[in-house]
Amino acid sequence: MSKYAPQEVERKWQEIWEKTGTFHVEADPSRPKYYVLEMFPYPSGRIHMGHVRNYSIGDVVARFKRMEGFNVLHPMGWDAFGMPAENAAIKHGVHPAAWTFENIDTMRVQLRRLGYSYDWRRELATCHPGYYAHEQKFFLDFLKRGLAYRKKSPQNWCETCHTVLANEQVIEGCCWRCDNPVVQKDLEQWFLRITAYADELLDDLKLLEGGWPERVLTMQRNWIGKSVGAQIDFPLETPTASGQKAVTVFTTRQDTVYGATFMSLAAEHPLVAELIAGSPEKEKVLAFVDKVRNMDRIVRTADDLEKEGVFTGAFCINPFTGGKMPIHVANFVLMGYGTGAVMAVPAHDQRDFEYAQKYGLPMQVVITPPGETLDAAAMAQAYADPGVLSDSGAFTGLDNETAKARIADFMEEKGLGRRSVHYRLRDWNVSRQRYWGAPIPVIYCPACGVVPVPEADLPVLLPREVKTRPDGRSPLPETPEFVNTVCPVCGEAARRETDTFDTFFESSWYFARYASARKADAPFNPDEVGYWLPVDQYIGGIEHAILHLLYSRFFVKALRDAGYVAFDEPFSHLLTQGMVIKDGSKMSKSKGNVVDPDVMIKKYGADTVRLFALFAAPPEKDLDWSDTGIDGAARFLSRLWRLGTEELAGLLSAASPCAAFSDAELAALPPMFKELRRREHLLAHKAGSDIRERFQFNTAIAAAMEAVNFLFANVAALRAEPKGAKVVSSAMATILTVLSPMAPHICEELWQAMGHGDSLSERPWPVHDEKALLTDEVEVVIQVNGKLRGKISVGRDTPKAEVEKLALAEPNVARHLDGKTIRKVVVIPGKLVNVVAG
């Protein structure tokens, strides 16, 4: 055969797979299913090496599970709405839809060129009305059930992108998309009540233990942030003009309440404006509030933040001590946790301690180490460890954990507060003020108020006949044919909502849509979604541990309660692959270290690119790009080609992988062929175990390389013995079968060249024979009085007496027995000889 030409081979097999529908799949309750899914890409225009790695990992899993007999669903689609398309459209003077669909066409060709085993009939794009019509229906269901609501509140606002951002989309005070500073802006927004599922989201993480990385589970637990404590009401010295009579705090340390000496409010707390109304402190407080509101939220909670604040001029009363407490606004208090008000206990909280030291505020010790005393004036830092209560009324002398329960009982009995549970998790803001997104299906009527769009009128189509604005603002509010409508209740003139959904709304349910991607009258067929879901193996980056994964978990639970699905969690198993690194940094255009997959495929072929991406590192580790590494992958595949088409030409036949042999056939095999057969079966066993149990594709590939090297090193001897042709053919068939999930095209071609009439894509994984793993000789360890003194190789079936004789004759053993009396010899066949001597 000719020299290895990967472009020709790969084109040939991709056309065959497409023509025969090799990877088309339907629900089949008679077969076990396996749903493998990689996080779908944003159609940015080109795939990068990170995509190649992610999708190559998923393709190996999909192909391997097919070989194990599973009915495998492996789909692909496009996360197609979002600001990048809109920004690119503005920059290049094109419509976001045109830019998006052109990019999809380009990226589809690139992915097809890599030979991934997708069922392309299920392809979806979230910007298609046939997709977002269903999520508009979901929203109406959520609205009906109280899970969707509208409120005015301070929001993270990106002036560059002209849209609000969820807390999770603000990275170190900057927009996650454009990296420009985020400010606070009061806006009416739509929210999903994700906090209604906080307990279930937290508790159900137990269901994912062993299937998800512990790191991701920990990140989700911390983000949900459940805290058990108490809400305590601190009466205001003077009620506000609106009638507000108390400041309510949430604390997990009610045992320290007798040490609360001042009150700290978040700059965003609504009570601040009421407390300073008419106060001489007003202008000073407002200036401080404006400064703090636009600080990075992470910076405000950092331990090394310089604590700053301002006195409001108002006081509240400690309900347990009767003491008068000044009310401050402090930069380290946020509205995102608890009530946005903190009872300050400077003797027992380090942040409060630093603040009190700076502003000369009083400290009161109320917890001391057992058997010790503390002097507030002499303390260098807060005492925050467990201890015994002091100066705490009737609770003095109790250990602090007992005191927590007793104080909670007391405050509930006296009406001073109540037990409470709080979460760090906030409701999900789904409103975005950009054009390229799914319209929120709501109408505003002057008479009827907020009116849901009738289901019969869905989808609310995003108008395509608009021009994007150079400053990035949405053109929807200035598009009369979209905005102006009639109220479906009273028939009077009304206006549509011009906000669009956060794009995480689309990605929170796309995995279920793949089950029935072409169903028009419903989001999915109940039987199909019931068969395929949940996803058995999900693959994607660790950067989605909070945003996408948490939202998807919430969405599934909300859809379950609405009757759409019957499962509790979307992804049974999660693999978070590492990044692709070059020159010490993550590949990115800004760093100028991007390697173009198209260039690599054109130079080496898709199989080489896939093989390198899988071999260079375990999937969960970062992959360091190496030019020598991809050259090495190319050399190996060329060597494999030469082995199958030249070195073993005329010797190979269409034998099955791990072919069966009769006892007579095995007995007649020369030692070289027995060793080849042992290595073949070891390859099938090891590679299968590495992929199935650990996703260690690199070690599976290494095992195949070792088998190829053995064949190459012994070509002359193998060709010289006609009786061994079946062993050689079986070994080559096993190598090709094992490598086919990683490098499918070349393996299919060489498989066909061996004379096989079927496709490797339809072949099962080779089943190894345990007996074939055994060698004719075994190594036996020899101990004298329990210490290792030698090793010998003996025939597997050598009698015990002969093994003992050989062991005692081993020179080093004999030396250690010289002058001693042998009292006992223990022989464990095939493993150990232990000599007891004295």
PDB file of N, CA and C in Angstrom, residues 75 92 149 169 171 179 197 214 247 271 307 327 386 517 549 581 586 665 680 696 704 713 719 773 794 797:
ATOM      1  N   PRO A  75     -24.414  14.050  21.367  1.00  0.00           N
ATOM      2  CA  PRO A  75     -24.878  15.140  20.507  1.00  0.00           C
ATOM      3  C   PRO A  75     -23.970  16.374  20.535  1.00  0.00           C
ATOM      4  N   HIS A  92     -17.999  44.726  13.182  1.00  0.00           N
ATOM      5  CA  HIS A  92     -17.835  44.384  11.765  1.00  0.00           C
ATOM      6  C   HIS A  92     -18.994  44.842  10.886  1.00  0.00           C
ATOM      7  N   TYR A 149     -39.997  36.293  39.441  1.00  0.00           N
ATOM      8  CA  TYR A 149     -40.589  37.517  39.992  1.00  0.00           C
ATOM      9  C   TYR A 149     -39.731  38.708  39.588  1.00  0.00           C
ATOM     10  N   GLN A 169     -20.880  36.611  37.735  1.00  0.00           N
ATOM     11  CA  GLN A 169     -20.264  37.096  36.500  1.00  0.00           C
ATOM     12  C   GLN A 169     -19.363  38.311  36.733  1.00  0.00           C
ATOM     13  N   ILE A 171     -15.905  39.298  38.213  1.00  0.00           N
ATOM     14  CA  ILE A 171     -14.639  38.699  38.606  1.00  0.00           C
ATOM     15  C   ILE A 171     -13.696  39.804  39.070  1.00  0.00           C
ATOM     16  N   ASP A 179     -13.967  42.634  30.951  1.00  0.00           N
ATOM     17  CA  ASP A 179     -12.927  42.919  31.928  1.00  0.00           C
ATOM     18  C   ASP A 179     -12.882  44.387  32.339  1.00  0.00           C
ATOM     19  N   TYR A 197     -34.804  26.460  46.331  1.00  0.00           N
ATOM     20  CA  TYR A 197     -34.248  25.106  46.227  1.00  0.00           C
ATOM     21  C   TYR A 197     -32.903  24.989  46.934  1.00  0.00           C
ATOM     22  N   GLU A 214     -14.503  16.209  43.936  1.00  0.00           N
ATOM     23  CA  GLU A 214     -14.770  16.760  45.268  1.00  0.00           C
ATOM     24  C   GLU A 214     -14.564  18.273  45.279  1.00  0.00           C
ATOM     25  N   VAL A 247     -33.435  47.227  64.006  1.00  0.00           N
ATOM     26  CA  VAL A 247     -32.482  46.674  63.052  1.00  0.00           C
ATOM     27  C   VAL A 247     -32.440  45.170  63.307  1.00  0.00           C
ATOM     28  N   LEU A 271     -32.123  50.790  55.215  1.00  0.00           N
ATOM     29  CA  LEU A 271     -32.324  51.578  56.422  1.00  0.00           C
ATOM     30  C   LEU A 271     -31.387  52.783  56.503  1.00  0.00           C
ATOM     31  N   LYS A 307     -10.354  48.197  57.115  1.00  0.00           N
ATOM     32  CA  LYS A 307     -11.726  48.406  57.571  1.00  0.00           C
ATOM     33  C   LYS A 307     -12.007  49.902  57.675  1.00  0.00           C
ATOM     34  N   ILE A 327     -24.786  53.194  65.403  1.00  0.00           N
ATOM     35  CA  ILE A 327     -24.981  52.490  64.126  1.00  0.00           C
ATOM     36  C   ILE A 327     -24.034  53.086  63.095  1.00  0.00           C
ATOM     37  N   PRO A 386     -13.721  28.538  70.841  1.00  0.00           N
ATOM     38  CA  PRO A 386     -14.719  28.136  71.848  1.00  0.00           C
ATOM     39  C   PRO A 386     -14.257  28.508  73.253  1.00  0.00           C
ATOM     40  N   ALA A 517     -34.627  16.679  19.962  1.00  0.00           N
ATOM     41  CA  ALA A 517     -34.188  17.958  19.415  1.00  0.00           C
ATOM     42  C   ALA A 517     -35.085  18.507  18.317  1.00  0.00           C
ATOM     43  N   LEU A 549     -23.233  24.909  36.183  1.00  0.00           N
ATOM     44  CA  LEU A 549     -23.612  23.656  36.826  1.00  0.00           C
ATOM     45  C   LEU A 549     -24.670  23.870  37.907  1.00  0.00           C
ATOM     46  N   ILE A 581      -1.961  24.518  27.732  1.00  0.00           N
ATOM     47  CA  ILE A 581      -0.954  25.531  28.089  1.00  0.00           C
ATOM     48  C   ILE A 581       0.138  25.564  27.026  1.00  0.00           C
ATOM     49  N   LYS A 586      -2.058  29.815  29.576  1.00  0.00           N
ATOM     50  CA  LYS A 586      -3.207  29.300  28.846  1.00  0.00           C
ATOM     51  C   LYS A 586      -3.220  29.894  27.442  1.00  0.00           C
ATOM     52  N   GLU A 665      -3.623 -25.832  19.836  1.00  0.00           N
ATOM     53  CA  GLU A 665      -2.999 -24.704  19.129  1.00  0.00           C
ATOM     54  C   GLU A 665      -2.049 -23.959  20.055  1.00  0.00           C
ATOM     55  N   GLU A 680      -0.860  -9.111  24.101  1.00  0.00           N
ATOM     56  CA  GLU A 680      -2.111  -8.699  23.457  1.00  0.00           C
ATOM     57  C   GLU A 680      -3.261  -8.666  24.464  1.00  0.00           C
ATOM     58  N   GLN A 696      -7.980   7.223  31.921  1.00  0.00           N
ATOM     59  CA  GLN A 696      -6.545   7.448  31.710  1.00  0.00           C
ATOM     60  C   GLN A 696      -6.189   7.038  30.285  1.00  0.00           C
ATOM     61  N   ALA A 704      -0.713   0.480  24.101  1.00  0.00           N
ATOM     62  CA  ALA A 704      -0.784   0.125  22.675  1.00  0.00           C
ATOM     63  C   ALA A 704       0.564   0.373  21.998  1.00  0.00           C
ATOM     64  N   ALA A 713       9.921  -4.970  16.921  1.00  0.00           N
ATOM     65  CA  ALA A 713      11.215  -5.514  17.342  1.00  0.00           C
ATOM     66  C   ALA A 713      11.381  -6.975  16.951  1.00  0.00           C
ATOM     67  N   ARG A 719       7.636 -13.417  11.243  1.00  0.00           N
ATOM     68  CA  ARG A 719       7.400 -13.817   9.843  1.00  0.00           C
ATOM     69  C   ARG A 719       7.975 -15.205   9.549  1.00  0.00           C
ATOM     70  N   LEU A 773      -2.973 -14.243  30.317  1.00  0.00           N
ATOM     71  CA  LEU A 773      -2.103 -13.302  31.022  1.00  0.00           C
ATOM     72  C   LEU A 773      -1.011 -14.022  31.803  1.00  0.00           C
ATOM     73  N   VAL A 794      11.016 -20.047  37.902  1.00  0.00           N
ATOM     74  CA  VAL A 794      10.725 -21.476  37.768  1.00  0.00           C
ATOM     75  C   VAL A 794       9.505 -21.660  36.891  1.00  0.00           C
ATOM     76  N   ASP A 797       4.352 -24.812  36.801  1.00  0.00           N
ATOM     77  CA  ASP A 797       3.868 -26.064  37.389  1.00  0.00           C
ATOM     78  C   ASP A 797       4.976 -26.870  38.071  1.00  0.00           C
TER      79      ASP A 797
END
